[in-house]
Coordinates of C-alpha atoms in Angstrom, one line a residue:
X135 CA 19.9 -30.3 4.6
X136 CA 22.4 -32.9 3.3
X137 CA 25.8 -33.4 4.8
X138 CA 27.5 -32.4 1.6
X139 CA 25.9 -28.9 1.4
X140 CA 28.4 -26.0 1.4
X141 CA 28.8 -23.9 4.6
X142 CA 27.2 -20.8 3.1
X143 CA 24.4 -22.2 0.8
X144 CA 22.1 -19.2 0.5
X145 CA 22.2 -17.2 -2.7
X146 CA 19.9 -14.1 -3.2
X147 CA 18.7 -12.8 -6.5
X148 CA 16.2 -10.0 -7.5
X149 CA 13.0 -10.8 -9.3
X150 CA 15.0 -11.7 -12.6
X151 CA 16.5 -14.8 -14.1
X152 CA 19.2 -16.7 -12.4
X153 CA 21.7 -14.7 -14.4
X154 CA 25.4 -14.8 -14.3
X155 CA 25.4 -17.5 -11.5
X156 CA 23.5 -19.9 -13.8
X157 CA 25.8 -18.8 -16.7
X158 CA 28.9 -19.9 -14.7
X159 CA 27.1 -23.2 -13.6
X160 CA 26.3 -24.0 -17.2
X161 CA 29.9 -23.3 -18.3
X162 CA 31.0 -25.7 -15.4
X163 CA 28.6 -28.5 -16.4
X164 CA 28.6 -28.3 -20.1
X165 CA 32.0 -26.9 -20.9
X166 CA 30.7 -24.1 -23.1
X167 CA 31.8 -20.6 -22.8
X168 CA 28.9 -18.0 -22.5
X169 CA 29.4 -14.3 -22.3
X170 CA 29.2 -13.0 -18.8
X171 CA 27.3 -9.9 -20.1
X172 CA 24.3 -12.0 -21.1
X173 CA 20.9 -10.3 -20.4
X174 CA 19.5 -11.5 -17.1
X175 CA 15.9 -11.7 -18.4
X176 CA 16.9 -13.5 -21.6
X177 CA 17.2 -17.2 -22.2
X178 CA 20.8 -17.9 -22.6
X179 CA 20.8 -21.6 -23.2
X180 CA 21.0 -23.3 -26.7
X181 CA 18.3 -25.5 -28.1
X182 CA 16.6 -28.0 -25.8
X183 CA 18.0 -30.9 -28.0
X184 CA 21.6 -29.9 -28.0
X185 CA 23.8 -32.2 -26.0
X186 CA 25.4 -29.4 -23.9
X187 CA 22.2 -28.1 -22.4
X188 CA 21.3 -27.7 -18.7
X189 CA 17.7 -28.6 -17.9
X190 CA 16.0 -26.8 -15.1
X191 CA 13.0 -28.6 -13.4
X192 CA 10.9 -26.5 -11.1
X193 CA 9.3 -28.9 -8.7
X194 CA 6.6 -27.9 -6.0
X195 CA 7.5 -28.6 -2.4
X196 CA 3.9 -29.9 -1.8
X197 CA 4.5 -32.8 -4.1
X198 CA 7.8 -34.0 -2.4
X199 CA 5.9 -36.5 -0.3
X200 CA 3.2 -37.3 -2.9
X201 CA 2.5 -40.8 -4.2
X202 CA 4.0 -41.9 -7.4
X203 CA 2.4 -40.8 -10.6
X204 CA 2.7 -38.5 -13.7
X205 CA 4.4 -35.1 -13.7
X206 CA 1.9 -32.5 -15.1
X207 CA 3.3 -29.1 -16.1
X208 CA 4.5 -26.8 -18.8
X209 CA 7.7 -27.0 -20.9
X210 CA 9.3 -23.7 -21.7
X211 CA 11.5 -24.6 -24.7
X212 CA 13.3 -21.2 -25.0
X213 CA 14.7 -21.5 -21.5
X214 CA 15.1 -25.3 -21.3
X215 CA 12.9 -25.3 -18.2
X216 CA 10.0 -27.5 -17.0
X217 CA 7.5 -26.2 -14.5
X218 CA 5.8 -29.0 -12.5
X219 CA 2.3 -28.0 -11.5
X220 CA 0.8 -31.2 -10.1
X221 CA 1.2 -35.0 -9.8
X222 CA -1.4 -37.4 -11.3
X223 CA -1.7 -40.5 -9.0
X224 CA -2.4 -44.1 -9.8
X225 CA -4.8 -45.6 -10.9
X226 CA -5.9 -43.5 -13.9
X227 CA -7.1 -43.9 -17.4
X228 CA -4.8 -42.1 -20.0
X229 CA -7.7 -40.7 -22.0
X230 CA -9.3 -39.1 -18.9
X231 CA -5.9 -37.5 -18.1
X232 CA -5.7 -36.1 -21.6
X233 CA -9.2 -34.7 -21.4
X234 CA -8.4 -33.1 -18.1
X235 CA -5.3 -31.5 -19.5
X236 CA -7.3 -30.3 -22.6
X237 CA -9.9 -28.6 -20.3
X238 CA -7.1 -26.9 -18.2
X239 CA -5.3 -25.8 -21.4
X240 CA -8.5 -24.3 -22.8
X241 CA -9.5 -22.5 -19.6
X242 CA -6.0 -21.1 -18.7
X243 CA -4.4 -20.7 -22.2
X244 CA -1.3 -22.6 -20.7
X245 CA 0.1 -25.5 -22.8
X246 CA -0.1 -28.0 -20.0
X247 CA 1.2 -31.6 -20.7
X248 CA 2.5 -34.7 -19.2
X249 CA 6.2 -34.1 -18.8
X250 CA 7.3 -37.3 -17.1
X251 CA 6.9 -39.6 -14.2
X252 CA 7.4 -39.3 -10.5
X253 CA 8.5 -42.3 -8.4
X254 CA 8.5 -42.1 -4.6
X255 CA 10.4 -45.2 -3.7
X256 CA 10.1 -44.7 0.0
X257 CA 6.4 -45.5 -0.5
X258 CA 6.4 -47.8 -3.5
X259 CA 8.4 -50.9 -4.1
X260 CA 10.8 -50.5 -7.1
X261 CA 9.8 -53.7 -8.9
X262 CA 6.1 -52.7 -9.0
X263 CA 6.7 -49.7 -11.0
X264 CA 9.6 -50.5 -13.4
X265 CA 8.0 -51.7 -16.5
X266 CA 4.8 -49.6 -16.0
X267 CA 6.7 -46.2 -15.7
X268 CA 8.8 -47.1 -18.8
X269 CA 5.6 -47.8 -20.8
X270 CA 4.0 -44.4 -19.9
X271 CA 6.5 -42.6 -22.1
X272 CA 4.9 -44.2 -25.2
X273 CA 1.4 -43.2 -24.1
X274 CA 2.2 -39.6 -23.1
X275 CA 5.0 -38.8 -25.6
X276 CA 7.0 -35.7 -24.7
X277 CA 10.5 -34.6 -25.5
X278 CA 12.3 -34.5 -23.1
X279 CA 10.7 -37.2 -21.0
X280 CA 11.5 -36.6 -17.2
X281 CA 12.0 -39.4 -14.7
X282 CA 12.1 -37.9 -11.3
X283 CA 12.7 -40.3 -8.4
X284 CA 13.3 -40.1 -4.7
X285 CA 15.7 -42.9 -3.5
X286 CA 14.6 -45.5 -1.0
X287 CA 16.1 -45.2 2.6
X288 CA 18.0 -42.0 1.7
X289 CA 17.5 -38.3 1.2
X290 CA 19.0 -38.4 -2.3
X291 CA 17.0 -37.6 -5.5
X292 CA 17.7 -38.6 -9.1
X293 CA 16.4 -37.1 -12.3
X294 CA 16.7 -38.3 -15.8
X295 CA 15.9 -36.6 -19.0
X296 CA 15.4 -38.9 -22.0
X297 CA 14.6 -38.0 -25.6
X298 CA 12.6 -40.9 -27.1
X299 CA 11.8 -39.0 -30.3
X300 CA 15.4 -38.4 -31.1
X301 CA 17.4 -40.6 -33.3
X302 CA 20.6 -40.2 -31.4
X303 CA 20.2 -40.4 -27.6
X304 CA 22.4 -38.3 -25.2
X305 CA 25.8 -39.7 -24.5
X306 CA 26.3 -37.7 -21.2
X307 CA 25.1 -38.7 -17.8
X308 CA 21.6 -37.3 -17.4
X309 CA 22.1 -36.5 -13.8
X310 CA 24.8 -33.9 -14.6
X311 CA 22.4 -32.0 -16.9
X312 CA 19.5 -31.4 -14.5
X313 CA 18.9 -28.7 -11.9
X314 CA 16.0 -29.4 -9.5
X315 CA 14.5 -26.1 -8.2
X316 CA 11.9 -26.5 -5.5
X317 CA 9.3 -23.8 -5.0
X318 CA 6.4 -23.2 -2.7
X319 CA 3.4 -23.3 -5.1
X320 CA 0.9 -21.5 -2.8
X321 CA 3.3 -18.7 -1.9
X322 CA 4.4 -18.2 -5.6
X323 CA 0.8 -18.0 -6.7
X324 CA -0.1 -15.4 -4.0
X325 CA 3.1 -13.4 -4.0
X326 CA 2.1 -11.3 -7.1
X327 CA 5.6 -11.7 -8.5
X328 CA 4.1 -12.6 -12.0
X329 CA 2.7 -10.3 -14.6
X330 CA -1.1 -10.0 -15.1
X331 CA -2.8 -13.3 -16.0
X332 CA -4.0 -12.1 -19.4
X333 CA -1.2 -11.1 -21.7
X334 CA -1.7 -9.4 -25.1
X335 CA -0.3 -12.4 -27.0
X336 CA -2.8 -14.8 -25.2
X337 CA -5.7 -12.6 -26.3
X338 CA -4.9 -13.3 -29.9
X339 CA -4.8 -17.0 -29.3
X340 CA -1.1 -17.5 -28.8
X341 CA -0.9 -20.1 -26.0
X342 CA 2.8 -20.1 -25.9
X343 CA 3.2 -16.4 -25.1
X344 CA 6.4 -15.9 -23.1
X345 CA 7.4 -12.9 -20.9
X346 CA 11.1 -14.1 -20.4
X347 CA 13.1 -15.1 -17.4
X348 CA 11.6 -16.2 -14.1
X349 CA 8.3 -14.2 -15.1
X350 CA 7.5 -17.2 -17.3
X351 CA 7.6 -19.5 -14.3
X352 CA 5.5 -17.1 -12.1
X353 CA 3.0 -16.5 -15.0
X354 CA 2.6 -20.2 -15.6
X355 CA 1.7 -20.9 -12.0
X356 CA -0.6 -17.9 -11.8
X357 CA -2.5 -18.7 -15.1
X358 CA -2.9 -22.4 -14.0
X359 CA -5.0 -21.7 -11.1
X360 CA -7.9 -23.5 -12.6
X361 CA -5.8 -26.8 -12.3
X362 CA -5.6 -26.2 -8.6
X363 CA -9.4 -26.2 -8.0
X364 CA -9.4 -30.0 -8.2
X365 CA -8.3 -31.7 -5.1
X366 CA -7.8 -35.4 -4.3
X367 CA -11.0 -35.6 -2.3
X368 CA -13.3 -34.7 -5.3
X369 CA -15.2 -37.5 -6.8
X370 CA -13.3 -37.3 -10.1
X371 CA -11.6 -39.9 -12.2
X372 CA -8.3 -38.2 -12.0
X373 CA -6.6 -37.6 -8.6
X374 CA -4.1 -34.8 -8.2
X375 CA -1.6 -33.5 -5.8
X376 CA -0.8 -29.8 -5.6
X377 CA -0.8 -27.1 -3.1
X378 CA -4.6 -27.5 -2.4
X379 CA -4.5 -31.3 -2.4
X380 CA -5.9 -31.3 1.2
X381 CA -9.0 -29.5 0.0
X382 CA -9.7 -26.3 -1.8
X383 CA -8.9 -23.3 0.3
X384 CA -12.3 -21.7 0.7
X385 CA -15.3 -21.7 3.0
X386 CA -19.0 -21.2 2.7
X387 CA -18.8 -17.7 4.2
X388 CA -16.3 -16.8 1.6
X389 CA -18.3 -18.1 -1.2
X390 CA -21.4 -16.3 0.0
X391 CA -19.5 -13.1 0.4
X392 CA -18.2 -13.4 -3.1
X393 CA -21.7 -14.0 -4.6
X394 CA -23.3 -11.2 -2.6
X395 CA -20.5 -8.7 -3.2
X396 CA -21.7 -8.0 -6.8
X397 CA -25.3 -6.9 -6.1
X398 CA -24.2 -5.0 -2.9
X399 CA -21.5 -3.1 -4.7
X400 CA -23.9 -2.2 -7.5
X401 CA -26.5 -0.9 -5.1
X402 CA -23.9 1.1 -3.1
X403 CA -22.3 2.5 -6.3
X404 CA -25.7 3.7 -7.4
X405 CA -26.4 5.4 -4.1
X406 CA -22.9 7.0 -3.9
X407 CA -23.3 8.3 -7.4
X408 CA -26.5 10.1 -6.4
X409 CA -24.9 11.6 -3.4
X410 CA -21.9 12.7 -5.6
X411 CA -24.3 14.3 -8.1
X412 CA -26.1 16.1 -5.2
X413 CA -22.7 17.4 -3.8
X414 CA -21.8 18.6 -7.3
X415 CA -25.0 20.8 -7.6
X416 CA -24.5 24.4 -8.6
X417 CA -26.2 25.5 -5.5
X418 CA -23.1 24.6 -3.4
X419 CA -20.9 26.8 -5.7
X420 CA -22.7 30.1 -4.6
X421 CA -20.5 32.5 -2.7
X422 CA -21.6 32.1 0.9
X423 CA -21.9 28.2 0.6
X424 CA -18.7 27.8 -1.3
X425 CA -16.7 29.9 1.2
X426 CA -18.1 28.0 4.2
X427 CA -17.5 24.7 2.4
X428 CA -13.9 25.6 1.8
X429 CA -13.3 26.6 5.4
X430 CA -14.9 23.6 7.2
X431 CA -12.8 20.5 7.7
X432 CA -15.9 18.4 8.0
X433 CA -16.9 19.1 4.4
X434 CA -13.5 18.3 3.2
X435 CA -13.4 15.0 5.1
X436 CA -16.9 14.0 3.8
X437 CA -15.8 14.7 0.2
X438 CA -12.7 12.7 0.7
X439 CA -14.5 9.8 2.2
X440 CA -17.1 9.9 -0.5
X441 CA -14.4 9.4 -3.2
X442 CA -12.9 6.5 -1.1
X443 CA -16.2 4.8 -0.9
X444 CA -16.9 5.3 -4.7
X445 CA -13.6 3.7 -5.5
X446 CA -14.1 0.8 -3.1
X447 CA -17.6 -0.1 -4.3
X448 CA -16.9 0.3 -7.9
X449 CA -18.2 -2.5 -10.0
X450 CA -15.1 -2.5 -12.1
X451 CA -12.6 -5.2 -11.4
X452 CA -9.1 -4.3 -10.3
X453 CA -6.7 -4.3 -13.2
X454 CA -3.5 -5.1 -11.4
X455 CA -2.4 -6.2 -8.0
X456 CA -1.4 -2.6 -7.0
X457 CA -5.0 -1.4 -7.6
X458 CA -6.4 -4.4 -5.6
X459 CA -4.0 -3.6 -2.8
X460 CA -5.1 0.0 -2.9
X461 CA -8.8 -1.0 -2.7
X462 CA -8.1 -3.3 0.2
X463 CA -6.1 -0.6 2.2
X464 CA -9.1 1.8 1.7
X465 CA -11.6 -0.7 2.7
X466 CA -9.7 -1.6 5.9
X467 CA -9.1 2.0 6.7
X468 CA -12.9 2.8 6.3
X469 CA -13.9 -0.2 8.5
X470 CA -11.4 0.8 11.2
X471 CA -12.6 4.4 11.0
X472 CA -16.2 3.4 11.5
X473 CA -15.4 1.0 14.3
X474 CA -13.5 3.7 16.2
X475 CA -16.3 6.1 15.6
X476 CA -18.9 3.7 17.0
X477 CA -16.6 3.2 20.1
X478 CA -16.5 6.9 20.6
X479 CA -20.2 7.2 20.1
X480 CA -20.9 4.6 22.8
X481 CA -18.5 6.2 25.2
X482 CA -20.1 9.6 24.7
X483 CA -23.7 8.4 25.2
X484 CA -22.8 6.4 28.4
X485 CA -23.0 7.8 31.9
X486 CA -24.3 11.1 30.4
X487 CA -20.9 12.3 29.3
X488 CA -22.4 14.7 26.7
X489 CA -24.2 16.5 29.5
X490 CA -21.0 16.7 31.6
X491 CA -19.2 18.2 28.6
X492 CA -21.8 20.8 28.0
X493 CA -21.8 21.8 31.6
X494 CA -18.0 22.1 31.6
X495 CA -17.8 24.0 28.3
X496 CA -19.2 27.3 29.6
X497 CA -16.9 27.5 32.7
X498 CA -13.8 26.7 30.5
X499 CA -14.8 29.5 28.1
X500 CA -15.1 31.9 30.9
X501 CA -11.7 30.8 32.3
X502 CA -10.2 31.4 28.9
X503 CA -11.7 34.8 28.6
X504 CA -10.6 35.7 32.0
X505 CA -6.9 34.8 31.2
X506 CA -7.2 36.8 28.0
X507 CA -8.3 39.8 30.0
X508 CA -5.5 39.4 32.5
X509 CA -3.1 39.2 29.5
X510 CA -4.5 42.4 27.9
X511 CA -4.3 44.2 31.2
X512 CA -0.7 43.2 31.4
X513 CA 0.0 44.5 27.9
X514 CA -1.7 47.9 28.7
X515 CA 0.8 48.4 31.5
X516 CA 4.5 48.0 31.3
X517 CA 5.0 44.4 30.0
X518 CA 8.4 42.9 30.9
X519 CA 9.5 46.5 31.8
X520 CA 9.1 47.8 28.2
X521 CA 8.2 51.4 27.7
X522 CA 5.1 51.4 25.4
X523 CA 3.2 54.2 23.7
X524 CA 0.5 54.7 26.3
X525 CA -2.1 56.3 24.0
X526 CA -1.9 53.5 21.4
X527 CA -1.6 50.8 24.1
X528 CA -4.8 52.0 25.7
X529 CA -6.7 52.1 22.4
X530 CA -5.6 48.6 21.3
X531 CA -6.3 47.2 24.8
X532 CA -9.8 48.5 25.1
X533 CA -10.5 47.4 21.5
X534 CA -9.5 43.8 22.3
X535 CA -11.3 43.8 25.7
X536 CA -14.5 44.8 24.0
X537 CA -14.3 41.9 21.7
X538 CA -13.7 39.5 24.6
X539 CA -16.8 41.0 26.3
X540 CA -18.9 40.3 23.2
X541 CA -17.6 36.8 22.9
X542 CA -18.4 36.0 26.5
X543 CA -22.0 37.3 25.9
X544 CA -22.3 35.1 22.9
X545 CA -21.2 32.0 24.8
X546 CA -23.6 32.6 27.6
X547 CA -26.4 33.2 25.1
X548 CA -25.7 29.8 23.4
X549 CA -25.3 27.9 26.6
X550 CA -28.8 26.4 26.8
X551 CA -28.3 24.9 23.3
X552 CA -24.9 23.5 23.8
X553 CA -26.0 20.1 25.1
X554 CA -28.3 19.5 22.1
X555 CA -25.5 20.6 19.7
X556 CA -23.1 18.2 21.3
X557 CA -25.7 15.4 21.2
X558 CA -26.2 15.8 17.5
X559 CA -22.5 16.2 16.8
X560 CA -21.9 13.0 18.8
X561 CA -24.1 11.1 16.3
X562 CA -21.8 12.0 13.5
X563 CA -19.3 9.5 15.0
X564 CA -21.3 6.8 13.3
X565 CA -19.8 8.1 10.0
X566 CA -16.3 7.4 11.3
X567 CA -13.8 8.8 13.8
X568 CA -12.3 11.1 11.2
X569 CA -15.6 12.9 10.7
X570 CA -16.0 13.3 14.5
X571 CA -12.4 14.7 14.7
X572 CA -13.1 17.1 11.8
X573 CA -16.2 18.4 13.6
X574 CA -14.2 18.7 16.7
X575 CA -11.6 20.8 14.8
X576 CA -14.4 23.1 13.4
X577 CA -15.8 23.5 16.9
X578 CA -12.4 24.6 18.2
X579 CA -12.1 27.1 15.3
X580 CA -15.5 28.5 16.2
X581 CA -14.7 28.7 20.0
X582 CA -11.4 30.5 19.2
X583 CA -12.8 32.8 16.6
X584 CA -12.1 35.8 18.8
X585 CA -8.3 34.8 18.9
X586 CA -8.3 34.5 15.2
X587 CA -9.8 38.1 15.0
X588 CA -7.2 39.4 17.3
X589 CA -4.5 37.9 15.2
X590 CA -5.9 39.4 12.0
X591 CA -6.2 42.8 13.5
X592 CA -2.7 42.8 14.9
X593 CA -1.3 41.3 11.7
X594 CA -3.0 43.8 9.5
X595 CA -1.9 46.8 11.7
X596 CA 1.7 45.5 11.9
X597 CA 1.9 45.0 8.0
X598 CA 0.6 48.5 7.4
X599 CA 3.2 50.0 9.5
X600 CA 6.0 47.9 8.0
X601 CA 4.7 48.9 4.5
X602 CA 4.6 52.6 5.4
X603 CA 8.1 52.4 6.9
X604 CA 9.6 50.8 3.8
X605 CA 8.0 53.4 1.5
X606 CA 9.3 56.3 3.7
X607 CA 12.7 54.7 3.7
X608 CA 12.8 54.8 0.0
X609 CA 11.8 58.4 0.1
X610 CA 14.9 59.2 2.2
X611 CA 17.1 57.5 -0.5
X612 CA 15.5 59.3 -3.4
X613 CA 13.6 56.2 -4.6
X614 CA 10.0 55.3 -5.3
X615 CA 8.1 52.2 -6.2
X616 CA 6.9 52.2 -9.8
X617 CA 3.5 50.5 -9.8
X618 CA 3.3 50.1 -13.7
X619 CA 6.7 48.6 -14.2
X620 CA 6.8 46.8 -10.8
X621 CA 10.3 48.1 -9.8
X622 CA 12.0 50.8 -7.7
X623 CA 12.9 53.9 -9.7
X624 CA 15.0 57.0 -8.9
X625 CA 12.8 60.2 -7.9
X626 CA 13.6 63.8 -6.8
X627 CA 11.5 65.0 -3.8
X628 CA 11.2 68.7 -2.7
X629 CA 11.8 70.0 0.8
X630 CA 8.1 69.7 1.9
X631 CA 7.9 66.1 0.9
X632 CA 11.0 65.3 2.8
X633 CA 9.7 67.1 5.9
X634 CA 6.4 65.3 5.9
X635 CA 8.2 62.0 5.2
X636 CA 10.5 62.4 8.1
X637 CA 7.7 63.3 10.5
X638 CA 5.6 60.3 9.5
X639 CA 8.7 58.0 9.6
X640 CA 9.4 59.1 13.2
X641 CA 5.9 58.6 14.3
X642 CA 5.7 55.0 12.8
X643 CA 9.0 54.1 14.3
X644 CA 8.0 55.1 17.8
X645 CA 4.6 53.3 17.4
X646 CA 6.1 50.2 16.0
X647 CA 7.2 48.5 19.2
X648 CA 3.7 48.6 20.7
X649 CA 2.1 47.3 17.6
X650 CA 4.8 44.5 17.2
X651 CA 4.2 43.4 20.8
X652 CA 0.5 42.9 20.3
X653 CA 1.3 41.2 17.0
X654 CA 3.7 38.8 18.6
X655 CA 1.4 37.9 21.5
X656 CA -1.6 37.2 19.2
X657 CA 0.5 35.3 16.8
X658 CA 1.7 33.0 19.5
X659 CA -1.9 32.4 20.6
X660 CA -2.9 31.7 17.1
X661 CA 0.0 29.3 16.6
X662 CA -1.2 27.4 19.8
X663 CA -4.7 27.0 18.3
X664 CA -3.2 25.9 15.0
X665 CA -1.0 23.4 16.7
X666 CA -4.0 21.7 18.4
X667 CA -5.9 21.7 15.1
X668 CA -2.8 20.4 13.3
X669 CA -2.5 17.5 15.7
X670 CA -6.2 16.6 15.1
X671 CA -5.7 16.8 11.3
X672 CA -2.6 14.7 11.5
X673 CA -4.6 12.0 13.3
X674 CA -7.3 12.2 10.6
X675 CA -4.7 11.9 7.8
X676 CA -3.0 9.0 9.6
X677 CA -6.3 7.1 9.7
X678 CA -7.1 7.9 6.1
X679 CA -3.7 7.0 4.6
X680 CA -2.3 4.3 6.8
X681 CA -1.9 1.1 4.8
X682 CA -3.4 -1.2 7.4
X683 CA -4.0 -4.1 5.0
X684 CA -0.5 -4.0 3.7
X685 CA 0.9 -3.9 7.2
X686 CA -1.3 -6.9 8.2
X687 CA 0.1 -8.9 5.2
X688 CA 3.6 -7.9 6.2
X689 CA 3.0 -9.3 9.6
X690 CA 0.9 -12.4 8.8
X691 CA 1.7 -13.3 5.2
X692 CA 4.9 -11.4 4.2
X693 CA 5.2 -13.5 0.9
X694 CA 2.3 -11.6 -0.5
X695 CA 4.5 -8.5 -0.6
X696 CA 7.7 -10.2 -1.9
X697 CA 9.9 -8.1 -4.2
X698 CA 12.0 -11.0 -5.5
X699 CA 13.3 -14.5 -4.8
X700 CA 16.3 -16.1 -3.3
X701 CA 17.8 -19.6 -3.7
X702 CA 19.2 -22.0 -1.1
X703 CA 21.4 -24.9 -2.1
X704 CA 19.9 -28.2 -0.8
X705 CA 22.3 -30.7 -2.4
X706 CA 25.5 -30.3 -4.4
X707 CA 27.0 -33.7 -5.0
X708 CA 28.9 -35.2 -8.0
X709 CA 26.7 -37.5 -10.0
X710 CA 23.5 -36.0 -8.6
X711 CA 21.4 -33.2 -9.9
X712 CA 21.9 -29.8 -8.3
X713 CA 19.0 -29.1 -6.0
X714 CA 17.9 -25.6 -5.1
X715 CA 15.2 -24.1 -3.0
X716 CA 13.5 -21.0 -4.4
X717 CA 12.0 -18.8 -1.7
X718 CA 10.4 -15.2 -1.6
X719 CA 12.9 -12.6 -0.7
X720 CA 11.5 -11.9 2.7
X721 CA 13.4 -12.4 6.0
X722 CA 11.1 -15.2 7.0
X723 CA 12.5 -18.7 6.4
X724 CA 10.5 -21.6 4.9
X725 CA 10.2 -23.7 8.1
X726 CA 10.5 -27.4 7.5
X727 CA 11.2 -27.3 3.8
X728 CA 14.8 -28.4 4.0
X729 CA 13.6 -31.4 6.1
X730 CA 10.8 -32.3 3.7
X731 CA 13.1 -32.1 0.6
X732 CA 16.2 -33.3 2.4

């Protein structure tokens, strides 16, 4: 950075025009008074031919060390801005340059033209370019005509804007009317800060469509991508310098993948459409199948993954960057899911781990059943010193012990087939780790089905008693529940009704602690099973929804997720153009940019 730079040179702006800071700068340079409440996204300068204008030249940092030549870009007259896209190097034939620009303008719908000359005096002697650069203004006529130069032996830049087509030339010093704003062409093109490349006005043949503010600059670079496909190593009559001047950023593998993606996506989309049609068959909507389908986590995960794959392999092109980012996140999530599933599958089928799990499953089930039996025997006694209703306690305890005995018998009956079941379940891991985890969650639900039954029995019995107590409590207060009007009304009861109500209320009150204790214990067991299943579902949802592609871009290419731009002052010296560096609003500095532009 130059020695005359201010101590705090960084200025940050959102993704809008330069705004009030540019307004104050224009007032300082031109002496005009502009309202401070000017819209940020609206051009606030007067006509480009007025003598009080401030010209803004957006120059790519990749061309700062390029050889001398012509400045190719777009002129935005409503904003007095010139966007430099590339530098045409000597030697060249003017008619070939014009043909190239006509081809670019036809393909990109951007009015690309030769805006001026670029002289790198650190590489070229001044006397060899003087008359030649002056003569180029008559061949490529443009108003204004820019003459951008980097001084020999210094880090100073100069920029002149002349108007050869005007009868009265400017009387002011041209250096005081120009702002040089350097930008990284590659990062600006890939940062998606611009609107979609195809605008409504451009579809109707309007090549000068404008979106206003910095969006015009971003949109110009984005729509001029066809210009960047030519590099200086191509055997072409016109040699250019731009962000891909060292060679087009591509490879044989990338090009083959792009060409093969169309047929592959079409084939997979057809296959997925057949699977979707089969899953939407009316047979699956019958009562037993629809009930089982709604209760199994595996069916939900397969349906969710089918929707993801249909969206990823859709033949429709992404309409905007957000949709493209969503597709990329889904694709990376699916690939990671399948990779983790294959790792789990290889781990299960190595060292006979499936047989070890099958042999350990029956003893674990017996151990759990034994602990439940001890728990029920503890409840059938005097748990924690509580006085329970012995008759009801014995009935409930024996009822639940009989269910445990049935469950143990069922487990031992299925023990010869457990290894085969686990082997086929392990093969499902090739569909992804989320599918394997969903199947594991369903297996836990099946193995703890007796605990679910205990919870349902205890909850239903407890709710019936609470409902009966609430109804009898209304009877004592002379109230009743009106079913038709869904409200509590007053009612008069006779003596027999009050006696029977008092008797039933007393019985339910004394039986309530025993029922509540069983309900509390089985609810805690059910919550333990739900917690384990919830952790599994949380891991599945994390794999399905984690934006891995966006996180990778944030770590490797943060400018792809930029939300705005910031400006750094490079040179602020009297008699010289104000030089700024435009960066993406990401806390990652542009390394070496100040040294190159210095």
